[in-house]
mmCIF file of C-alpha atoms in Angstrom:
data_model
loop_
_atom_site.group_PDB
_atom_site.id
_atom_site.type_symbol
_atom_site.label_atom_id
_atom_site.label_comp_id
_atom_site.label_asym_id
_atom_site.label_seq_id
_atom_site.Cartn_x
_atom_site.Cartn_y
_atom_site.Cartn_z
ATOM 1 C CA UNK A 1 7.672 47.108 19.363
ATOM 2 C CA UNK A 2 5.447 44.024 19.449
ATOM 3 C CA UNK A 3 2.882 45.865 21.514
ATOM 4 C CA UNK A 4 2.924 48.920 19.309
ATOM 5 C CA UNK A 5 2.435 46.743 16.279
ATOM 6 C CA UNK A 6 -0.949 45.658 17.558
ATOM 7 C CA UNK A 7 -2.182 49.209 17.813
ATOM 8 C CA UNK A 8 -3.361 50.450 14.490
ATOM 9 C CA UNK A 9 -3.555 50.091 10.755
ATOM 10 C CA UNK A 10 -2.609 51.349 8.096
ATOM 11 C CA UNK A 11 -1.016 48.293 6.568
ATOM 12 C CA UNK A 12 1.261 47.880 3.569
ATOM 13 C CA UNK A 13 2.141 44.555 2.036
ATOM 14 C CA UNK A 14 0.670 42.842 5.080
ATOM 15 C CA UNK A 15 2.834 44.918 7.400
ATOM 16 C CA UNK A 16 2.103 48.036 9.361
ATOM 17 C CA UNK A 17 3.102 51.170 7.570
ATOM 18 C CA UNK A 18 3.926 52.841 10.874
ATOM 19 C CA UNK A 19 4.712 51.263 14.235
ATOM 20 C CA UNK A 20 2.807 53.941 16.126
ATOM 21 C CA UNK A 21 0.322 56.660 15.138
ATOM 22 C CA UNK A 22 2.793 59.491 15.844
ATOM 23 C CA UNK A 23 5.100 58.113 13.162
ATOM 24 C CA UNK A 24 2.353 58.449 10.574
ATOM 25 C CA UNK A 25 1.651 62.004 11.776
ATOM 26 C CA UNK A 26 5.276 63.150 11.387
ATOM 27 C CA UNK A 27 5.542 61.480 7.986
ATOM 28 C CA UNK A 28 2.343 63.297 6.977
ATOM 29 C CA UNK A 29 3.611 66.637 8.311
ATOM 30 C CA UNK A 30 6.838 66.338 6.323
ATOM 31 C CA UNK A 31 5.063 65.377 3.092
ATOM 32 C CA UNK A 32 2.402 68.101 3.363
ATOM 33 C CA UNK A 33 4.987 70.833 4.003
ATOM 34 C CA UNK A 34 7.130 69.565 1.141
ATOM 35 C CA UNK A 35 4.200 69.282 -1.269
ATOM 36 C CA UNK A 36 3.170 72.828 -0.374
ATOM 37 C CA UNK A 37 6.629 74.039 -1.304
ATOM 38 C CA UNK A 38 8.010 74.915 2.142
ATOM 39 C CA UNK A 39 11.081 72.812 1.436
ATOM 40 C CA UNK A 40 12.441 70.369 -1.108
ATOM 41 C CA UNK A 41 12.512 66.688 -0.262
ATOM 42 C CA UNK A 42 16.245 66.820 -0.970
ATOM 43 C CA UNK A 43 16.570 69.339 1.914
ATOM 44 C CA UNK A 44 14.774 66.953 4.202
ATOM 45 C CA UNK A 45 16.894 64.056 2.980
ATOM 46 C CA UNK A 46 20.053 65.964 3.904
ATOM 47 C CA UNK A 47 18.747 66.682 7.389
ATOM 48 C CA UNK A 48 17.806 63.019 7.781
ATOM 49 C CA UNK A 49 21.222 61.794 6.645
ATOM 50 C CA UNK A 50 22.905 63.991 9.281
ATOM 51 C CA UNK A 51 20.774 62.496 12.069
ATOM 52 C CA UNK A 52 21.116 58.908 10.814
ATOM 53 C CA UNK A 53 24.870 59.092 10.251
ATOM 54 C CA UNK A 54 25.329 60.475 13.769
ATOM 55 C CA UNK A 55 23.521 57.403 15.075
ATOM 56 C CA UNK A 56 25.388 55.033 12.742
ATOM 57 C CA UNK A 57 28.724 56.431 13.942
ATOM 58 C CA UNK A 58 27.943 56.407 17.645
ATOM 59 C CA UNK A 59 26.496 52.871 17.526
ATOM 60 C CA UNK A 60 24.675 52.864 20.824
ATOM 61 C CA UNK A 61 24.458 49.089 20.820
ATOM 62 C CA UNK A 62 21.895 48.921 23.595
ATOM 63 C CA UNK A 63 19.506 51.356 21.898
ATOM 64 C CA UNK A 64 17.109 49.984 19.336
ATOM 65 C CA UNK A 65 17.192 51.830 16.018
ATOM 66 C CA UNK A 66 13.907 53.651 15.618
ATOM 67 C CA UNK A 67 13.865 55.201 12.193
ATOM 68 C CA UNK A 68 11.101 57.679 12.958
ATOM 69 C CA UNK A 69 13.018 59.082 15.941
ATOM 70 C CA UNK A 70 15.592 60.270 13.424
ATOM 71 C CA UNK A 71 12.890 61.342 10.999
ATOM 72 C CA UNK A 72 11.256 63.545 13.660
ATOM 73 C CA UNK A 73 14.590 64.993 14.787
ATOM 74 C CA UNK A 74 15.543 65.788 11.183
ATOM 75 C CA UNK A 75 12.176 67.423 10.572
ATOM 76 C CA UNK A 76 12.495 69.690 13.613
ATOM 77 C CA UNK A 77 16.071 70.577 12.583
ATOM 78 C CA UNK A 78 14.884 71.562 9.123
ATOM 79 C CA UNK A 79 11.820 73.506 10.306
ATOM 80 C CA UNK A 80 14.006 75.496 12.664
ATOM 81 C CA UNK A 81 16.532 76.228 9.939
ATOM 82 C CA UNK A 82 13.773 77.329 7.562
ATOM 83 C CA UNK A 83 12.278 79.545 10.300
ATOM 84 C CA UNK A 84 9.010 77.649 10.124
ATOM 85 C CA UNK A 85 9.066 76.502 13.748
ATOM 86 C CA UNK A 86 11.770 77.271 16.302
ATOM 87 C CA UNK A 87 13.132 74.791 18.832
ATOM 88 C CA UNK A 88 12.147 77.084 21.699
ATOM 89 C CA UNK A 89 8.482 77.298 20.738
ATOM 90 C CA UNK A 90 8.399 73.575 20.097
ATOM 91 C CA UNK A 91 9.936 72.810 23.504
ATOM 92 C CA UNK A 92 7.479 75.158 25.176
ATOM 93 C CA UNK A 93 4.479 73.480 23.552
ATOM 94 C CA UNK A 94 5.999 70.086 24.262
ATOM 95 C CA UNK A 95 6.286 70.959 27.936
ATOM 96 C CA UNK A 96 2.659 72.174 28.066
ATOM 97 C CA UNK A 97 1.464 68.879 26.625
ATOM 98 C CA UNK A 98 3.728 66.856 28.893
ATOM 99 C CA UNK A 99 2.170 68.225 32.078
ATOM 100 C CA UNK A 100 -1.385 67.784 30.878
ATOM 101 C CA UNK A 101 -3.562 65.873 33.296
ATOM 102 C CA UNK A 102 -3.335 62.156 32.666
ATOM 103 C CA UNK A 103 -6.244 60.844 30.645
ATOM 104 C CA UNK A 104 -6.418 63.951 28.535
ATOM 105 C CA UNK A 105 -7.508 62.966 25.086
ATOM 106 C CA UNK A 106 -7.115 65.856 22.658
ATOM 107 C CA UNK B 1 -3.783 54.418 22.545
ATOM 108 C CA UNK B 2 -3.839 56.691 25.591
ATOM 109 C CA UNK B 3 -0.639 55.088 26.892
ATOM 110 C CA UNK B 4 0.979 55.483 23.540
ATOM 111 C CA UNK B 5 0.058 59.180 23.449
ATOM 112 C CA UNK B 6 2.278 59.682 26.464
ATOM 113 C CA UNK B 7 5.414 58.458 24.770
ATOM 114 C CA UNK B 8 7.806 61.401 24.558
ATOM 115 C CA UNK B 9 7.969 61.163 20.786
ATOM 116 C CA UNK B 10 4.186 61.034 20.489
ATOM 117 C CA UNK B 11 3.943 64.207 22.581
ATOM 118 C CA UNK B 12 6.670 65.889 20.536
ATOM 119 C CA UNK B 13 4.863 65.005 17.304
ATOM 120 C CA UNK B 14 1.555 66.279 18.660
ATOM 121 C CA UNK B 15 3.201 69.516 19.837
ATOM 122 C CA UNK B 16 4.750 70.026 16.415
ATOM 123 C CA UNK B 17 1.486 69.348 14.599
ATOM 124 C CA UNK B 18 -0.483 71.740 16.808
ATOM 125 C CA UNK B 19 2.058 74.544 16.327
ATOM 126 C CA UNK B 20 2.149 74.123 12.555
ATOM 127 C CA UNK B 21 -1.659 74.107 12.400
ATOM 128 C CA UNK B 22 -1.777 77.323 14.455
ATOM 129 C CA UNK B 23 0.717 78.900 12.103
ATOM 130 C CA UNK B 24 -1.574 78.018 9.208
ATOM 131 C CA UNK B 25 1.103 75.861 7.562
ATOM 132 C CA UNK B 26 -1.024 72.717 7.396
ATOM 133 C CA UNK B 27 -4.248 71.076 8.518
ATOM 134 C CA UNK B 28 -4.896 67.791 10.305
ATOM 135 C CA UNK B 29 -6.972 66.703 7.312
ATOM 136 C CA UNK B 30 -4.046 67.218 4.948
ATOM 137 C CA UNK B 31 -1.925 64.922 7.131
ATOM 138 C CA UNK B 32 -4.717 62.316 7.183
ATOM 139 C CA UNK B 33 -4.888 62.488 3.388
ATOM 140 C CA UNK B 34 -1.174 61.732 3.055
ATOM 141 C CA UNK B 35 -1.442 58.730 5.374
ATOM 142 C CA UNK B 36 -4.423 57.369 3.449
ATOM 143 C CA UNK B 37 -2.669 57.942 0.131
ATOM 144 C CA UNK B 38 0.381 55.935 1.176
ATOM 145 C CA UNK B 39 -1.595 53.177 2.826
ATOM 146 C CA UNK B 40 -4.156 52.690 0.075
ATOM 147 C CA UNK B 41 -3.060 54.037 -3.263
ATOM 148 C CA UNK B 42 0.727 54.303 -3.414
ATOM 149 C CA UNK B 43 2.271 50.892 -2.886
ATOM 150 C CA UNK B 44 3.913 47.856 -4.460
ATOM 151 C CA UNK B 45 0.790 47.061 -6.482
ATOM 152 C CA UNK B 46 1.902 49.934 -8.720
ATOM 153 C CA UNK B 47 5.314 48.386 -9.299
ATOM 154 C CA UNK B 48 3.698 44.986 -9.836
ATOM 155 C CA UNK B 49 1.608 46.355 -12.707
ATOM 156 C CA UNK B 50 4.749 47.861 -14.270
ATOM 157 C CA UNK B 51 6.567 44.524 -14.031
ATOM 158 C CA UNK B 52 3.595 42.617 -15.475
ATOM 159 C CA UNK B 53 3.486 44.969 -18.444
ATOM 160 C CA UNK B 54 7.249 44.642 -18.975
ATOM 161 C CA UNK B 55 6.935 40.852 -19.019
ATOM 162 C CA UNK B 56 4.087 40.819 -21.524
ATOM 163 C CA UNK B 57 5.122 43.722 -23.757
ATOM 164 C CA UNK B 58 8.731 43.626 -25.031
ATOM 165 C CA UNK B 59 8.472 47.112 -26.454
ATOM 166 C CA UNK B 60 7.428 48.545 -23.100
ATOM 167 C CA UNK B 61 10.163 46.519 -21.429
ATOM 168 C CA UNK B 62 12.794 48.194 -23.636
ATOM 169 C CA UNK B 63 11.386 51.631 -22.901
ATOM 170 C CA UNK B 64 11.251 50.878 -19.182
ATOM 171 C CA UNK B 65 14.873 49.754 -19.060
ATOM 172 C CA UNK B 66 15.995 52.668 -21.171
ATOM 173 C CA UNK B 67 14.167 55.418 -19.292
ATOM 174 C CA UNK B 68 12.123 54.268 -16.290
ATOM 175 C CA UNK B 69 10.976 57.781 -15.385
ATOM 176 C CA UNK B 70 9.241 58.334 -18.738
ATOM 177 C CA UNK B 71 7.950 54.778 -19.071
ATOM 178 C CA UNK B 72 6.028 54.853 -15.772
ATOM 179 C CA UNK B 73 4.380 58.182 -16.626
ATOM 180 C CA UNK B 74 1.930 56.160 -18.727
ATOM 181 C CA UNK B 75 0.552 54.703 -15.498
ATOM 182 C CA UNK B 76 -0.217 58.089 -13.855
ATOM 183 C CA UNK B 77 0.751 56.908 -10.383
ATOM 184 C CA UNK B 78 0.047 59.322 -7.559
ATOM 185 C CA UNK B 79 2.573 61.000 -5.349
ATOM 186 C CA UNK B 80 6.098 59.867 -4.892
ATOM 187 C CA UNK B 81 9.249 61.876 -4.891
ATOM 188 C CA UNK B 82 10.304 63.767 -7.956
ATOM 189 C CA UNK B 83 13.353 61.812 -9.013
ATOM 190 C CA UNK B 84 14.778 59.674 -11.736
ATOM 191 C CA UNK B 85 13.684 56.043 -11.771
ATOM 192 C CA UNK B 86 16.156 53.498 -13.072
ATOM 193 C CA UNK B 87 14.881 49.950 -13.577
ATOM 194 C CA UNK B 88 17.513 47.210 -13.433
ATOM 195 C CA UNK B 89 16.786 43.824 -14.961
ATOM 196 C CA UNK B 90 17.546 40.463 -13.392
ATOM 197 C CA UNK B 91 18.848 37.843 -15.797
ATOM 198 C CA UNK B 92 20.144 34.300 -15.545
ATOM 199 C CA UNK B 93 23.595 35.639 -14.784
ATOM 200 C CA UNK B 94 22.971 38.942 -12.984
ATOM 201 C CA UNK B 95 20.919 39.572 -9.872
ATOM 202 C CA UNK B 96 20.196 43.121 -8.702
ATOM 203 C CA UNK B 97 19.152 44.496 -5.324
ATOM 204 C CA UNK B 98 18.503 48.034 -4.114
ATOM 205 C CA UNK B 99 19.495 49.894 -0.957
ATOM 206 C CA UNK B 100 19.854 53.400 0.416
ATOM 207 C CA UNK B 101 23.045 53.294 2.457
ATOM 208 C CA UNK B 102 22.641 56.807 3.879
ATOM 209 C CA UNK B 103 18.988 57.025 4.832
ATOM 210 C CA UNK B 104 15.814 55.517 3.375
ATOM 211 C CA UNK B 105 15.447 56.606 -0.260
ATOM 212 C CA UNK B 106 13.137 54.270 -2.124
ATOM 213 C CA UNK B 107 11.093 54.403 -5.344
ATOM 214 C CA UNK B 108 7.860 55.511 -3.648
ATOM 215 C CA UNK B 109 5.832 55.955 -6.820
ATOM 216 C CA UNK B 110 6.178 52.271 -7.681
ATOM 217 C CA UNK B 111 6.768 50.588 -4.313
ATOM 218 C CA UNK B 112 5.167 52.868 -1.709
ATOM 219 C CA UNK B 113 6.968 53.293 1.599
ATOM 220 C CA UNK B 114 9.885 50.969 2.396
ATOM 221 C CA UNK B 115 9.613 48.078 4.841
ATOM 222 C CA UNK B 116 11.262 48.560 8.214
ATOM 223 C CA UNK B 117 14.212 46.249 7.532
ATOM 224 C CA UNK B 118 15.135 48.307 4.460
ATOM 225 C CA UNK B 119 15.772 51.318 6.715
ATOM 226 C CA UNK B 120 17.711 49.386 9.358
ATOM 227 C CA UNK B 121 21.456 50.013 9.771
ATOM 228 C CA UNK B 122 22.095 46.270 9.371
ATOM 229 C CA UNK B 123 20.598 46.005 5.900
ATOM 230 C CA UNK B 124 21.990 49.363 4.793
ATOM 231 C CA UNK B 125 25.561 48.374 5.528
ATOM 232 C CA UNK B 126 25.628 44.604 5.095
ATOM 233 C CA UNK B 127 23.857 44.350 1.714
ATOM 234 C CA UNK B 128 26.827 46.282 0.342
ATOM 235 C CA UNK B 129 29.644 44.554 2.235
ATOM 236 C CA UNK B 130 28.321 40.975 2.082
ATOM 237 C CA UNK B 131 25.380 40.847 -0.345
ATOM 238 C CA UNK B 132 25.434 37.104 -0.983
ATOM 239 C CA UNK B 133 25.262 36.316 2.721
ATOM 240 C CA UNK B 134 22.510 38.834 3.415
ATOM 241 C CA UNK B 135 20.408 37.583 0.507
ATOM 242 C CA UNK B 136 20.873 34.021 1.722
ATOM 243 C CA UNK B 137 19.771 35.030 5.211
ATOM 244 C CA UNK B 138 16.670 36.554 3.636
ATOM 245 C CA UNK B 139 15.909 33.267 1.893
ATOM 246 C CA UNK B 140 17.521 33.861 -1.490
ATOM 247 C CA UNK B 141 20.379 31.452 -2.101
ATOM 248 C CA UNK B 142 21.891 32.446 -5.445
ATOM 249 C CA UNK B 143 24.154 30.139 -7.447
ATOM 250 C CA UNK B 144 27.835 31.090 -7.118
ATOM 251 C CA UNK B 145 28.107 32.035 -10.781
ATOM 252 C CA UNK B 146 25.371 34.677 -10.552
ATOM 253 C CA UNK B 147 26.829 38.156 -10.284
ATOM 254 C CA UNK B 148 25.180 40.358 -7.645
ATOM 255 C CA UNK B 149 24.858 44.083 -8.299
ATOM 256 C CA UNK B 150 23.788 46.441 -5.523
ATOM 257 C CA UNK B 151 22.268 49.800 -6.458
ATOM 258 C CA UNK B 152 22.561 52.581 -3.898
ATOM 259 C CA UNK B 153 19.832 55.215 -4.101
ATOM 260 C CA UNK B 154 20.703 58.886 -4.102
ATOM 261 C CA UNK B 155 18.864 62.195 -3.957
ATOM 262 C CA UNK B 156 18.534 62.075 -7.739
ATOM 263 C CA UNK B 157 18.141 58.412 -8.612
ATOM 264 C CA UNK B 158 15.875 55.665 -7.303
ATOM 265 C CA UNK B 159 16.135 52.067 -8.482
ATOM 266 C CA UNK B 160 13.655 49.266 -8.945
ATOM 267 C CA UNK B 161 14.425 45.669 -9.846
ATOM 268 C CA UNK B 162 12.672 43.995 -12.769
ATOM 269 C CA UNK B 163 12.485 40.388 -11.562
ATOM 270 C CA UNK B 164 12.733 37.422 -13.926
ATOM 271 C CA UNK B 165 9.415 36.079 -15.076
ATOM 272 C CA UNK B 166 8.525 32.629 -13.712
ATOM 273 C CA UNK B 167 8.385 30.295 -16.716
ATOM 274 C CA UNK B 168 4.999 28.872 -15.824
ATOM 275 C CA UNK B 169 3.436 32.313 -16.006
ATOM 276 C CA UNK B 170 4.097 32.889 -19.693
ATOM 277 C CA UNK B 171 0.879 33.651 -21.570
ATOM 278 C CA UNK B 172 -1.083 34.901 -18.555
ATOM 279 C CA UNK B 173 -2.889 38.256 -18.566
ATOM 280 C CA UNK B 174 -1.220 41.365 -17.124
ATOM 281 C CA UNK B 175 -3.619 41.250 -14.200
ATOM 282 C CA UNK B 176 -2.717 37.650 -13.393
ATOM 283 C CA UNK B 177 0.979 38.413 -13.823
ATOM 284 C CA UNK B 178 0.818 41.373 -11.443
ATOM 285 C CA UNK B 179 -0.554 39.064 -8.751
ATOM 286 C CA UNK B 180 2.684 37.070 -8.893
ATOM 287 C CA UNK B 181 4.975 40.041 -8.319
ATOM 288 C CA UNK B 182 6.009 40.651 -4.721
ATOM 289 C CA UNK B 183 7.425 43.807 -3.185
ATOM 290 C CA UNK B 184 10.582 41.985 -2.130
ATOM 291 C CA UNK B 185 11.222 40.759 -5.664
ATOM 292 C CA UNK B 186 11.248 44.393 -6.836
ATOM 293 C CA UNK B 187 13.718 45.289 -4.072
ATOM 294 C CA UNK B 188 15.789 42.312 -5.184
ATOM 295 C CA UNK B 189 15.779 40.215 -2.033
ATOM 296 C CA UNK B 190 13.519 37.524 -3.478
ATOM 297 C CA UNK B 191 13.199 35.568 -6.720
ATOM 298 C CA UNK B 192 9.856 34.583 -8.192
#
């Protein structure tokens, strides 16, 4: 976490708004889709509560709690349920990106 | 940056963004705009100006405490969730603090995005079960006769604390007053 915190702005109240750039991207994705009417924020909140309560109940003591892990998982759950993006196409694209040659930069 | 891009979650996020762009559901620029909005224009400075006004204008203070949602409309803040805002006032005898026990609900329009500790399981559970201890650990040691009230956010209602005005600040301009108001005082984990 300490390393990530040195990476990038944006800041809020003297603290980083996001620990890593991907966290800002997923926050942005969720807000844009919501603001464009693809889902209500209350729908997203419900999906987020399911993911967070699963973590709270399982208490994996050795795992650090990374809020945006749950945020991303909740977002993909919701997008699949709303037929906006299926798990299978996401996993396929994920796999393509994962095997990219090292050093690839967009 | 390159190393960070190879984190599994960073790859997952990039994969998701690229798919949604291809589907025509969003653009990279729209995502950038949201990030800029929340880092530059939607933040605790908005809440601080509301608090300053409440301190200097008793009529506004009454309206704010009666119906926070309507009262802050006068400020035309950007963004934020569509929800009801309830402002709770600290007094000599009552201290308020806010939490979202289930996830991370927070009054975005007035405070921006929540700090990391606010979203942590520790704060979410302990501020309810042992508020006095948690506040003390965060540097706020309240006298035993002060009642502590904890307000749990919901899908419909978000809370903000109206901190007590420091006595020495009476008579200052709204702008000067706003400078004194911290984010943590509006969450209720700090006194001014």
